[in-house]
mmCIF file of C-alpha atoms in Angstrom:
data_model
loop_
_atom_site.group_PDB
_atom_site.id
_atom_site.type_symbol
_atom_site.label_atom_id
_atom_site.label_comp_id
_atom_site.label_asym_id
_atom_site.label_seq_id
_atom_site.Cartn_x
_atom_site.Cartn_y
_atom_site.Cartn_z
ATOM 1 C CA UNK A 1 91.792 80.666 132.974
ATOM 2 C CA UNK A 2 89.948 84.245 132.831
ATOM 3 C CA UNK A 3 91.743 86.389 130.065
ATOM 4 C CA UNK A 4 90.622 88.051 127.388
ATOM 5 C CA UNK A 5 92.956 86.817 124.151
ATOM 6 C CA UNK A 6 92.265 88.452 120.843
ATOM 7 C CA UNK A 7 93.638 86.063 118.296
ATOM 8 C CA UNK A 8 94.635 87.934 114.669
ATOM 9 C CA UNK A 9 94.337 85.537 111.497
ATOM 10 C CA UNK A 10 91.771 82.832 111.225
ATOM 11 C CA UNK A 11 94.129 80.577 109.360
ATOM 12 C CA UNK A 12 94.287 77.009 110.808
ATOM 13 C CA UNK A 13 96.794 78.638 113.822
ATOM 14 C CA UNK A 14 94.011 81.150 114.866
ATOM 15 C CA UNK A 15 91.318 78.706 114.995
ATOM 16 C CA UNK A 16 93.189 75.771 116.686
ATOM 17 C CA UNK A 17 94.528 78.348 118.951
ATOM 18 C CA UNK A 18 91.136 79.478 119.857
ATOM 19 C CA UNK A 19 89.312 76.580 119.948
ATOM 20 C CA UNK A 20 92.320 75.780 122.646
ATOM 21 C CA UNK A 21 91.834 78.618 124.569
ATOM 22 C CA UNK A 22 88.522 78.893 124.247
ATOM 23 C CA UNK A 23 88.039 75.116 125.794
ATOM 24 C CA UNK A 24 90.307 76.831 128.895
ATOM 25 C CA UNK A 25 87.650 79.736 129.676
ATOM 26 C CA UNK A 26 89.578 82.251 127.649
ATOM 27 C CA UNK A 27 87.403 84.619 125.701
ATOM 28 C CA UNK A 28 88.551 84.805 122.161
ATOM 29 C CA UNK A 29 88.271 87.079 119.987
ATOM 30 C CA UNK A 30 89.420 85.844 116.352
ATOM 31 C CA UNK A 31 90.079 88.861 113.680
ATOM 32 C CA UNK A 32 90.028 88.041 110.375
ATOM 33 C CA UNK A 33 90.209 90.353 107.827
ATOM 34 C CA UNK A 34 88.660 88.287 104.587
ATOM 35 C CA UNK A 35 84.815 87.355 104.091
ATOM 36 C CA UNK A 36 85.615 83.270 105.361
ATOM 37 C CA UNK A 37 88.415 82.066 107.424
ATOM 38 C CA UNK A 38 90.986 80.006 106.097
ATOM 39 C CA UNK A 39 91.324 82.090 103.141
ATOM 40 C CA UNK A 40 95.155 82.811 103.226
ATOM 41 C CA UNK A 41 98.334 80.329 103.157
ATOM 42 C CA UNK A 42 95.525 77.859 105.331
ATOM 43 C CA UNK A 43 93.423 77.561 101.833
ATOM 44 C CA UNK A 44 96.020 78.047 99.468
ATOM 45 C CA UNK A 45 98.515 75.403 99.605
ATOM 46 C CA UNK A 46 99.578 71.474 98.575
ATOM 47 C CA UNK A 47 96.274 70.181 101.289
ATOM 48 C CA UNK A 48 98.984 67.497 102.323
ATOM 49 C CA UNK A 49 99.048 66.655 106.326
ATOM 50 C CA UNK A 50 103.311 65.985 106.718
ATOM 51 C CA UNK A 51 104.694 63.108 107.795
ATOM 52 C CA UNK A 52 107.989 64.782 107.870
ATOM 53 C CA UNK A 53 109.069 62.858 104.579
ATOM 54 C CA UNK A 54 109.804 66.577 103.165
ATOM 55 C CA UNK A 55 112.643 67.109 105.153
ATOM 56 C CA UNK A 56 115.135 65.075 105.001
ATOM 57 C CA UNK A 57 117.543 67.959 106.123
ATOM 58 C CA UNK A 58 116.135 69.282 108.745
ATOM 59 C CA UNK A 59 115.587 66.443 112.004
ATOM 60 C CA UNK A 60 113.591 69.659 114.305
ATOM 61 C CA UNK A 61 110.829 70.000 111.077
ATOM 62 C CA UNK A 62 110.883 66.473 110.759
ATOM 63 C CA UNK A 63 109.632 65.377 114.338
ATOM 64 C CA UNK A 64 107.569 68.085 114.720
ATOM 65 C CA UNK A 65 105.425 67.057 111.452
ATOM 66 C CA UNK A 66 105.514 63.096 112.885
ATOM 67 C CA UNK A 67 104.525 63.798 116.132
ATOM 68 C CA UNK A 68 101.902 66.790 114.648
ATOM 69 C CA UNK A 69 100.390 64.087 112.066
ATOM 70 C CA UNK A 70 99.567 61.748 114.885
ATOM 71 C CA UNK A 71 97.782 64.381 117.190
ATOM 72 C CA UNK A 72 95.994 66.045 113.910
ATOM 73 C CA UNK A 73 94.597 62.638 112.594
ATOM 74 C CA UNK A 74 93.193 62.075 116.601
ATOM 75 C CA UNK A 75 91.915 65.266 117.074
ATOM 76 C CA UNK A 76 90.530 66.039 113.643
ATOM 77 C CA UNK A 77 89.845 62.572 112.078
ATOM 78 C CA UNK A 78 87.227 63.783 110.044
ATOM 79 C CA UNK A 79 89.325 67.142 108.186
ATOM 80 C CA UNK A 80 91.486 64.598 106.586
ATOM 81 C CA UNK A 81 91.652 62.055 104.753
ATOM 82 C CA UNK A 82 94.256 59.095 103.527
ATOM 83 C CA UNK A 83 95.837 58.991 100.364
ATOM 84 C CA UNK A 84 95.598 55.497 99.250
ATOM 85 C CA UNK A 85 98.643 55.155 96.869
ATOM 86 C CA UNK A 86 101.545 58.089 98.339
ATOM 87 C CA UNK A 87 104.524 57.469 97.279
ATOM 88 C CA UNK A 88 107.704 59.531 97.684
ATOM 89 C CA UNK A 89 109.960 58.873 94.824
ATOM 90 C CA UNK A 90 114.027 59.713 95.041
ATOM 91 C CA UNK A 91 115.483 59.972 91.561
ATOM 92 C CA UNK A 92 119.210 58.398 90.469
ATOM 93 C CA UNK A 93 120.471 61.668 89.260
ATOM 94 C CA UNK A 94 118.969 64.834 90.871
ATOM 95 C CA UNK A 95 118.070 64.233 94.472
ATOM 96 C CA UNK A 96 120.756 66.157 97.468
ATOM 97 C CA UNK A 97 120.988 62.391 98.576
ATOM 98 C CA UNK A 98 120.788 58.672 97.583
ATOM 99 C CA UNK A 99 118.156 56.393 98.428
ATOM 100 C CA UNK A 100 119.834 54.351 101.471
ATOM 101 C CA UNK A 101 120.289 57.805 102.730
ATOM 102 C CA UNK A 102 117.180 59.026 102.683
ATOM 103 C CA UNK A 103 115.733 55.849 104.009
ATOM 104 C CA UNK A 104 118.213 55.192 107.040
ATOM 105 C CA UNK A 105 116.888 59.319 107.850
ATOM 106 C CA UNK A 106 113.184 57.985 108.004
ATOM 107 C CA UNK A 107 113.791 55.231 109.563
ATOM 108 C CA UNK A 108 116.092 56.451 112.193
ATOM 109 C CA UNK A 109 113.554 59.171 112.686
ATOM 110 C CA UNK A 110 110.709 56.516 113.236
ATOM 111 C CA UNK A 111 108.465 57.329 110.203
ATOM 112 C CA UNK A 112 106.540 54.451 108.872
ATOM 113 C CA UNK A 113 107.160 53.533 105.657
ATOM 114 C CA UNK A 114 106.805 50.286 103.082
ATOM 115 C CA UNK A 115 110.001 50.094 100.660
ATOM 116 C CA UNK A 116 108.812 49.104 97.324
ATOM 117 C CA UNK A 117 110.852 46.823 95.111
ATOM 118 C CA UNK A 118 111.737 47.362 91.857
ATOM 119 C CA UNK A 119 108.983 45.310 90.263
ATOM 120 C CA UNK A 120 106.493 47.450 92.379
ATOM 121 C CA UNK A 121 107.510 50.899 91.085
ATOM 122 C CA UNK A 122 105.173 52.246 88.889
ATOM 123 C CA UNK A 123 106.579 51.675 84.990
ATOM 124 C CA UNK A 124 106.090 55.673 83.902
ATOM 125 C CA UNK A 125 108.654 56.579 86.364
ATOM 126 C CA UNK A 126 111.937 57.664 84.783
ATOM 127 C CA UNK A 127 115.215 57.077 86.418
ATOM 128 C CA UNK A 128 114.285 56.180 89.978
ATOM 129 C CA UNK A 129 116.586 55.022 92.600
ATOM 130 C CA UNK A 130 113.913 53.686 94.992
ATOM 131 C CA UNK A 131 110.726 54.597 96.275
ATOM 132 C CA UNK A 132 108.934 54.273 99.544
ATOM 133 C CA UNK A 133 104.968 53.768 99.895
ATOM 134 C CA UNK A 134 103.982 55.942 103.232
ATOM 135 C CA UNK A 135 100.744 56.901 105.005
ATOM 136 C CA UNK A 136 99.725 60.803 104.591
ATOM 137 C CA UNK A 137 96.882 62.394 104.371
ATOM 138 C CA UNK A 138 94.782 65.200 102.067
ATOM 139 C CA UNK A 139 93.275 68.597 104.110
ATOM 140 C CA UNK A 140 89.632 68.777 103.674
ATOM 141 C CA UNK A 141 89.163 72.834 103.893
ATOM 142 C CA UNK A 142 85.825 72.782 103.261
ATOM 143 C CA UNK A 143 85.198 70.413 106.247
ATOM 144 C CA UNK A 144 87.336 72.433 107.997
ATOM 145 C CA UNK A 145 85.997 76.059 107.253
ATOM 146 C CA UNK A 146 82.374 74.163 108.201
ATOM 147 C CA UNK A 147 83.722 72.791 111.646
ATOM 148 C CA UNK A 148 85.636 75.958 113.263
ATOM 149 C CA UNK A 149 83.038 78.012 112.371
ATOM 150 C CA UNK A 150 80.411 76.086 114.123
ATOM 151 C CA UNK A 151 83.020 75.564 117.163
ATOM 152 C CA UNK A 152 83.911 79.018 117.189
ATOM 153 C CA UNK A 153 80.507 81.225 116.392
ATOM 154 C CA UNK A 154 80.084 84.228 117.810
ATOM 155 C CA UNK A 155 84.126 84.489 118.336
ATOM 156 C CA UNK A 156 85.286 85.271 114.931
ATOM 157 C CA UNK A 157 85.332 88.657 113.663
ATOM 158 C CA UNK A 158 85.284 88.180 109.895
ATOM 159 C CA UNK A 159 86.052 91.658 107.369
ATOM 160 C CA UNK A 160 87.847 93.076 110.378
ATOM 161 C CA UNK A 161 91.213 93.928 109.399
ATOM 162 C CA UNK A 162 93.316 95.114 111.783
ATOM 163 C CA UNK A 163 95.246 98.132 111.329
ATOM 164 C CA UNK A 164 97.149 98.336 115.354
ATOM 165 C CA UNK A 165 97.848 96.205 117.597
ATOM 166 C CA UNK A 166 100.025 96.886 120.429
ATOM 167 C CA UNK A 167 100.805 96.758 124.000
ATOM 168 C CA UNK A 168 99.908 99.478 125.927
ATOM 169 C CA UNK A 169 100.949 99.366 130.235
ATOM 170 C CA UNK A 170 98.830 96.440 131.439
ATOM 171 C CA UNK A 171 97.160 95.439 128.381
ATOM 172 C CA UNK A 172 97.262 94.805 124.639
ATOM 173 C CA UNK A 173 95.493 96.653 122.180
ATOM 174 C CA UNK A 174 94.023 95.776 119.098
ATOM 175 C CA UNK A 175 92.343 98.334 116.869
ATOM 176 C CA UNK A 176 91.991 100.380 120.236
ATOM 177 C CA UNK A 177 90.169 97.573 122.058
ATOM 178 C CA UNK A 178 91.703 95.988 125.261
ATOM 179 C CA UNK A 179 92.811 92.623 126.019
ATOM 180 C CA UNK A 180 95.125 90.797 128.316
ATOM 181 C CA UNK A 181 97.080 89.187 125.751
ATOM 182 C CA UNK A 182 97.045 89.586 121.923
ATOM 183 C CA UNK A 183 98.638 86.404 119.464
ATOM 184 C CA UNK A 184 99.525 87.223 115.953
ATOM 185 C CA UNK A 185 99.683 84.330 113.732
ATOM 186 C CA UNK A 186 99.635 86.142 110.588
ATOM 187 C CA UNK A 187 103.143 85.082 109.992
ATOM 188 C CA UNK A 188 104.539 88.239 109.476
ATOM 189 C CA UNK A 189 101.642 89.821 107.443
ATOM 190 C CA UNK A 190 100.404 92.363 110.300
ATOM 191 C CA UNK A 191 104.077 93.591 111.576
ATOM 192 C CA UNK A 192 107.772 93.039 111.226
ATOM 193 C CA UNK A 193 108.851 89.602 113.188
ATOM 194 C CA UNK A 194 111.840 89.056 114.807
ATOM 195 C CA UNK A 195 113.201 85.972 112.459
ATOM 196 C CA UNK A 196 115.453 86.270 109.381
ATOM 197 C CA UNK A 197 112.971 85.586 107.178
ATOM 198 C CA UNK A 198 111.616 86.249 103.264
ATOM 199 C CA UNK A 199 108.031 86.262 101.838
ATOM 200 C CA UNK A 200 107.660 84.358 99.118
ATOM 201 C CA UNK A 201 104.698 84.425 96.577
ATOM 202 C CA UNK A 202 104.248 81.293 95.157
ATOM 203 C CA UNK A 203 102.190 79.707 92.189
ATOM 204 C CA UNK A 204 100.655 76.130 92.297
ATOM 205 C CA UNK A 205 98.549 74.409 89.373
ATOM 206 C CA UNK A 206 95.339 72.525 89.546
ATOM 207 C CA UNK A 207 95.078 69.732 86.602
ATOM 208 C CA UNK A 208 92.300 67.424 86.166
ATOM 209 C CA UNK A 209 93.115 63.187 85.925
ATOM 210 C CA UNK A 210 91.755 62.466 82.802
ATOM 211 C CA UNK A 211 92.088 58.379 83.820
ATOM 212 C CA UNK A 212 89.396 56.654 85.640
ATOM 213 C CA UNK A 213 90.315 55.963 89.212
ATOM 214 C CA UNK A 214 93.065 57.588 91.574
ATOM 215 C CA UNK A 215 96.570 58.234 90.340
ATOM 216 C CA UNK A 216 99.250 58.085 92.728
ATOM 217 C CA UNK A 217 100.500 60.684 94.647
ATOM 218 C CA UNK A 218 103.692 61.277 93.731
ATOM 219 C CA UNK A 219 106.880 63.421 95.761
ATOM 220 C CA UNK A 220 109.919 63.604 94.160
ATOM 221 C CA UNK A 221 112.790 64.399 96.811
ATOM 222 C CA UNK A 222 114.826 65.748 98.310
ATOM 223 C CA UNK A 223 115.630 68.950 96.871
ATOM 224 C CA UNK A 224 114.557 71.174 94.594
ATOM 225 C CA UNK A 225 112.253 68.171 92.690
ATOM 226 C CA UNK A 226 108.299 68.429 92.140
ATOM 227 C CA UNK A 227 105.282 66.703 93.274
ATOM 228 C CA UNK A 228 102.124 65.715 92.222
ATOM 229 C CA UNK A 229 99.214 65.495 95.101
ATOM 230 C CA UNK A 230 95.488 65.226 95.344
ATOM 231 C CA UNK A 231 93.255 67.790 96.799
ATOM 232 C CA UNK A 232 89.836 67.104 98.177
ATOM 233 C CA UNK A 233 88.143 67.289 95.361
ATOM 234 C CA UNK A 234 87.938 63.609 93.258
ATOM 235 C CA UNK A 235 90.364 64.022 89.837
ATOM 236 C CA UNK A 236 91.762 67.055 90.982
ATOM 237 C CA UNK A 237 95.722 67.232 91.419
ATOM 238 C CA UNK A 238 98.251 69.743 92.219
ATOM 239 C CA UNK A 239 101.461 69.744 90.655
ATOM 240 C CA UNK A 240 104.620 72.030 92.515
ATOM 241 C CA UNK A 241 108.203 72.645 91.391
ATOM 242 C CA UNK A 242 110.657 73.509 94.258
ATOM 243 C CA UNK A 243 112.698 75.079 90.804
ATOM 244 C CA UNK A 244 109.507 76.967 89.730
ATOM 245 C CA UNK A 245 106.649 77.332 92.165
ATOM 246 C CA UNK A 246 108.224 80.537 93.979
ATOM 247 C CA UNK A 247 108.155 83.567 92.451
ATOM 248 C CA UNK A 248 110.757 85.326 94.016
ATOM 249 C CA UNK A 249 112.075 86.509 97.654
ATOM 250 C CA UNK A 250 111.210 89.470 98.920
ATOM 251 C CA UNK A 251 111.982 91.721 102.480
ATOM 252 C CA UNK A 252 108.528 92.699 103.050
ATOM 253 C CA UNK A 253 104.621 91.054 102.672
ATOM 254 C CA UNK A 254 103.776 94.114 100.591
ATOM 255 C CA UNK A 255 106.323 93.224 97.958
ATOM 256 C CA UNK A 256 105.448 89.706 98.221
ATOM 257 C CA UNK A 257 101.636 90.680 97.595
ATOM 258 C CA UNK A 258 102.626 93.319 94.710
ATOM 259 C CA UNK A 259 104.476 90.456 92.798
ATOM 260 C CA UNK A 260 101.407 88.517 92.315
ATOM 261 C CA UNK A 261 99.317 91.093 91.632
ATOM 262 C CA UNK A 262 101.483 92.002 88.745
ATOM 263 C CA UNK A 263 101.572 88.549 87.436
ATOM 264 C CA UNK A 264 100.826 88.318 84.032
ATOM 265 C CA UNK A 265 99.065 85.461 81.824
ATOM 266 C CA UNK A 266 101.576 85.512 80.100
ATOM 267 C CA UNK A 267 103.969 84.485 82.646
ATOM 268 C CA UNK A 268 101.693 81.636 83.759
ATOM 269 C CA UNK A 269 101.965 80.292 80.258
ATOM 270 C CA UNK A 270 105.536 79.972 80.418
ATOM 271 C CA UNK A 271 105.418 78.943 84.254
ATOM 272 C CA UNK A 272 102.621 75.920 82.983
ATOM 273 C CA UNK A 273 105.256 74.785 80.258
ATOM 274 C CA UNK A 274 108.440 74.919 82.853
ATOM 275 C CA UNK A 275 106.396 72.785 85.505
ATOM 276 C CA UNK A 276 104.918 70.582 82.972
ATOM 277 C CA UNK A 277 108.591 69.907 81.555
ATOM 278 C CA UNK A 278 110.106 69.029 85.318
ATOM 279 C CA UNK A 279 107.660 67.196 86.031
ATOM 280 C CA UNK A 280 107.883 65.128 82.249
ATOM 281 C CA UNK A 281 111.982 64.580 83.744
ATOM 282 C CA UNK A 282 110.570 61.985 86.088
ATOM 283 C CA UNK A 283 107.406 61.272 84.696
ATOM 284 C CA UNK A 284 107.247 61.000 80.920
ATOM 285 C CA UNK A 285 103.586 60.796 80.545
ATOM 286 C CA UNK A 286 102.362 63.273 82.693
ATOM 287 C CA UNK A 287 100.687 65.722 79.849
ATOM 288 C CA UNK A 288 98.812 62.235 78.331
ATOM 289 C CA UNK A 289 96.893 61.955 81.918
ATOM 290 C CA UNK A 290 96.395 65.447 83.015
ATOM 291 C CA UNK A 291 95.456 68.763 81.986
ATOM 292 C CA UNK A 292 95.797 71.924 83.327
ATOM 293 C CA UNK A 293 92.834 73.549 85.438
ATOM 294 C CA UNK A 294 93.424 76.609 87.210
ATOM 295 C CA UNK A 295 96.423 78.440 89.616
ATOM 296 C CA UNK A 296 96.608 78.844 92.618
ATOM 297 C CA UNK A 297 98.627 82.146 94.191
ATOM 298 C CA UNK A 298 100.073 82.015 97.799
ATOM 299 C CA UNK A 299 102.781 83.744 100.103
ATOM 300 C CA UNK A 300 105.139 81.802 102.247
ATOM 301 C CA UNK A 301 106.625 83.112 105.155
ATOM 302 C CA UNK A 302 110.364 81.486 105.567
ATOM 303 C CA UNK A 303 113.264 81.057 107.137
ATOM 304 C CA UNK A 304 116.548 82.115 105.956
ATOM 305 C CA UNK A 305 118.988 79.907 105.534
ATOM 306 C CA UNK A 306 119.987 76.429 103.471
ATOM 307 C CA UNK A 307 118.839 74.145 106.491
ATOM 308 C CA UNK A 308 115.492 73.472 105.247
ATOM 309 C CA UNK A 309 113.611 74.367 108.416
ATOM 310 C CA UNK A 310 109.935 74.971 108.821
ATOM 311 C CA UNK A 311 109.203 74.121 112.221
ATOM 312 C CA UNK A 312 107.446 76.219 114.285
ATOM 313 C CA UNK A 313 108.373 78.425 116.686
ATOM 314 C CA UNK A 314 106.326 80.703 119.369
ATOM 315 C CA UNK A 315 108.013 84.008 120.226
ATOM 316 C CA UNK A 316 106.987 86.027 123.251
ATOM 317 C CA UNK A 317 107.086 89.968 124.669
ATOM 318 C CA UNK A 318 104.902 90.130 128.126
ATOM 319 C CA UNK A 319 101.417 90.164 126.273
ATOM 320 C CA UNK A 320 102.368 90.139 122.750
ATOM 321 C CA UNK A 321 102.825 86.439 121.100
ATOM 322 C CA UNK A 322 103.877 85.569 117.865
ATOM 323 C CA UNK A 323 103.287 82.052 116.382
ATOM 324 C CA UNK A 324 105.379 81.601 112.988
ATOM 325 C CA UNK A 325 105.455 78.059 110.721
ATOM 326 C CA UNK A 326 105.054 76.731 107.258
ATOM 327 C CA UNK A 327 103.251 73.477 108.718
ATOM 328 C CA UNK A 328 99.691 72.883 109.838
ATOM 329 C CA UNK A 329 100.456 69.609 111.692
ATOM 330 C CA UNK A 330 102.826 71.472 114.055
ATOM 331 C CA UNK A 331 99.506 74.016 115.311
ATOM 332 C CA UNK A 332 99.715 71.535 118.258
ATOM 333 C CA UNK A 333 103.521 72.285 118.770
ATOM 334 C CA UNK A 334 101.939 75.779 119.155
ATOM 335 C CA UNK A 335 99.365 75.587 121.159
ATOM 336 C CA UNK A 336 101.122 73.961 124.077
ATOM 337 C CA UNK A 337 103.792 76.695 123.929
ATOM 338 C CA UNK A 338 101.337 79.469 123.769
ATOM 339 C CA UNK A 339 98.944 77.846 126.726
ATOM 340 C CA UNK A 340 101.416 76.980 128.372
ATOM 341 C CA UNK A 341 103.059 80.818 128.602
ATOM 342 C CA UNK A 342 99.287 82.094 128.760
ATOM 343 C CA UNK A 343 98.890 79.760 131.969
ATOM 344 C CA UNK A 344 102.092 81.020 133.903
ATOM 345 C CA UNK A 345 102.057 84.507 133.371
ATOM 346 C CA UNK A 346 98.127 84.572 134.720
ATOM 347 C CA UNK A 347 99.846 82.542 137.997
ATOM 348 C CA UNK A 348 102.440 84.538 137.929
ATOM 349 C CA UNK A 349 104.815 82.122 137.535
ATOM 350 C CA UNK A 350 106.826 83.805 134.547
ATOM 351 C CA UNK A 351 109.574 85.894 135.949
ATOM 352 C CA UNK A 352 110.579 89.332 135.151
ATOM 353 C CA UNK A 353 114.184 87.712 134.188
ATOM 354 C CA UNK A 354 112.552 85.507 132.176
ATOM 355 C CA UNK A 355 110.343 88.032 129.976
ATOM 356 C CA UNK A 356 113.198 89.714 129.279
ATOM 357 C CA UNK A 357 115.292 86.834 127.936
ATOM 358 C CA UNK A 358 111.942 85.790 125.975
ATOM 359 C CA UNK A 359 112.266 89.001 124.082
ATOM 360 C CA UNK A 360 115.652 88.003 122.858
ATOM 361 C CA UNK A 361 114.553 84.957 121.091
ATOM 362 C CA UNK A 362 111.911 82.166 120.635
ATOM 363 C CA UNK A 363 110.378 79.384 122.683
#
């Protein structure tokens, strides 16, 4: 297919997205506006590759991450890799739903899983009314950052931020240069989107295992419960609280990005000592085999609304497309959507009917 595609965000949409397009005789064009790609939401996040264990409210976010885990682990089998002891954890007093709930919604959704028995739950956990041993994986970034830009040299436009981009007759525009089509998967960062949505800036912690070997990951769920989860690196953990990893909701990305800039240390003192004691609810020990490393700051783009979703969904206008998500194993969920559209419209297959009513909502 013989279009020019500019591509804005080199997150792990842009590059999938170009790597896709790319592979279809597209020439990319990938702007990204810091010094190394995956430097925004893409580097700054849990590193876990869904199942769709997460969401046990939401059946569209659910199958998305199944099917997405399958097709990431195939295509990418060397940016991830499996955590050996994951274990997702619901607790007898604070979860949105019992146990033989939550399992009958896995199950019925066709997620693997092992149910543990009693005498196979790990003894620091505190009031636990079961537990399920499932097959996820850990992100490799660096791997990553090291793979797309070898696939994708010469097509990524690093410290190019771009301050227009717009449709303009026959073409799209971005920074004043032409293309046929222009994607945004910024999430919401470069213009207003269409969604009821909020930004919200977010705060994880690194801690180091001060034990020999691998500790469990752990996922306490489902609601607003906390996790423990390797990263890449050997001994080093993240720990999130659904009650006190966001820092607030906000209309706009600039208020999102002002928050955290005026984040204090002392805040993160008292944020360390609210996530350490959440955490201590389910398991006691936690402060005798970890200690705190660093933060780690992030926006999230979401959805409005108690339903839990964070699917993904592709929203076109003629040559402007939109990609928004909170999940890297739905970027394949994406890319047929977007090649797919990309594909007609050059055939002339889309209709003028049809444009219009893709302006109204999402695909």
């Amino acid at each position: 297919m013989d279009a020019k595609v500019a591509i804005i965000g080199a997150g792990w949409y842009g590059c999938h997205l170009g790597m896709m397009l790319d592979a279809m005789g597209c020439n990319v064009s990938i702007f990204e506006k810091n010094s190394d790609i995956l430097g925004e939401a893409s580097g700054n996040n849990q590193f876990r590759l869904h199942l769709g264990f997460h969401y046990a409210r939401h059946n569209r976010t659910r199958i998305q991450s199944r099917d997405g885990y399958a097709r990431f682990t195939e295509r990418y089998p060397t940016l991830s890799k499996p955590i050996e002891n994951n274990l997702y954890v619901v607790p007898k007093f604070d979860s949105l739903v019992d146990f033989d709930t939550y399992r009958l919604i896995m199950f019925s959704s066709g997620i693997h899983f092992q149910e543990l028995r009693p005498n196979e739950w790990p003894s620091y956990l505190k009031d636990v009314d079961g537990v399920l041993k499932v097959d996820e994986h850990v992100l490799l970034i660096e791997k990553a950052r090291e793979h797309f830009k070898q696939k994708l040299a010469g097509k990524i436009r690093l410290n190019t931020k771009v301050e227009c981009a717009e449709q303009q007759g026959n073409a799209a525009l971005v920074n004043g240069e032409k293309f046929d089509f222009v994607i945004d998967a910024t999430w919401g960062h470069l213009s207003d989107i269409d969604y009821d949505c909020f930004y919200e800036p977010t705060l994880l912690l690194y801690y180091r295992y001060k034990g020999k070997g691998e500790y469990p990951a752990i996922t306490m769920v489902d609601g607003p419960l906390c996790s423990i989860y390797p990263t890449e690196k050997e001994g080093v953990y993240t720990l999130s609280s659904v009650k006190h990893t966001p820092l607030g909701k906000y209309d706009t990305s600039e208020e999102a990005k002002q928050r955290l800039r005026d984040f204090t240390d002392s805040e993160l003192k008292i944020k360390i000592a609210e996530m350490e004691a959440h955490v201590k609810s389910f398991v006691p020990d936690f402060c005798e085999h970890f200690e705190f490393d660093s933060p780690q700051f992030n926006i999230k783009t979401k959805l409005l609304g108690e339903h839990d979703d964070r699917s993904c969904y592709v929203k076109t206008d003629d040559r402007m497309i939109s990609v928004f998500s909170g999940k890297i194993d739905t970027i394949f969920f994406a890319a047929q959507k977007v090649c797919d559209y990309l594909e007609r419209y050059v055939h002339g297959e889309i209709t003028p009917q049809e444009l219009a009513k893709n302006k109204q909502g999402h695909v």
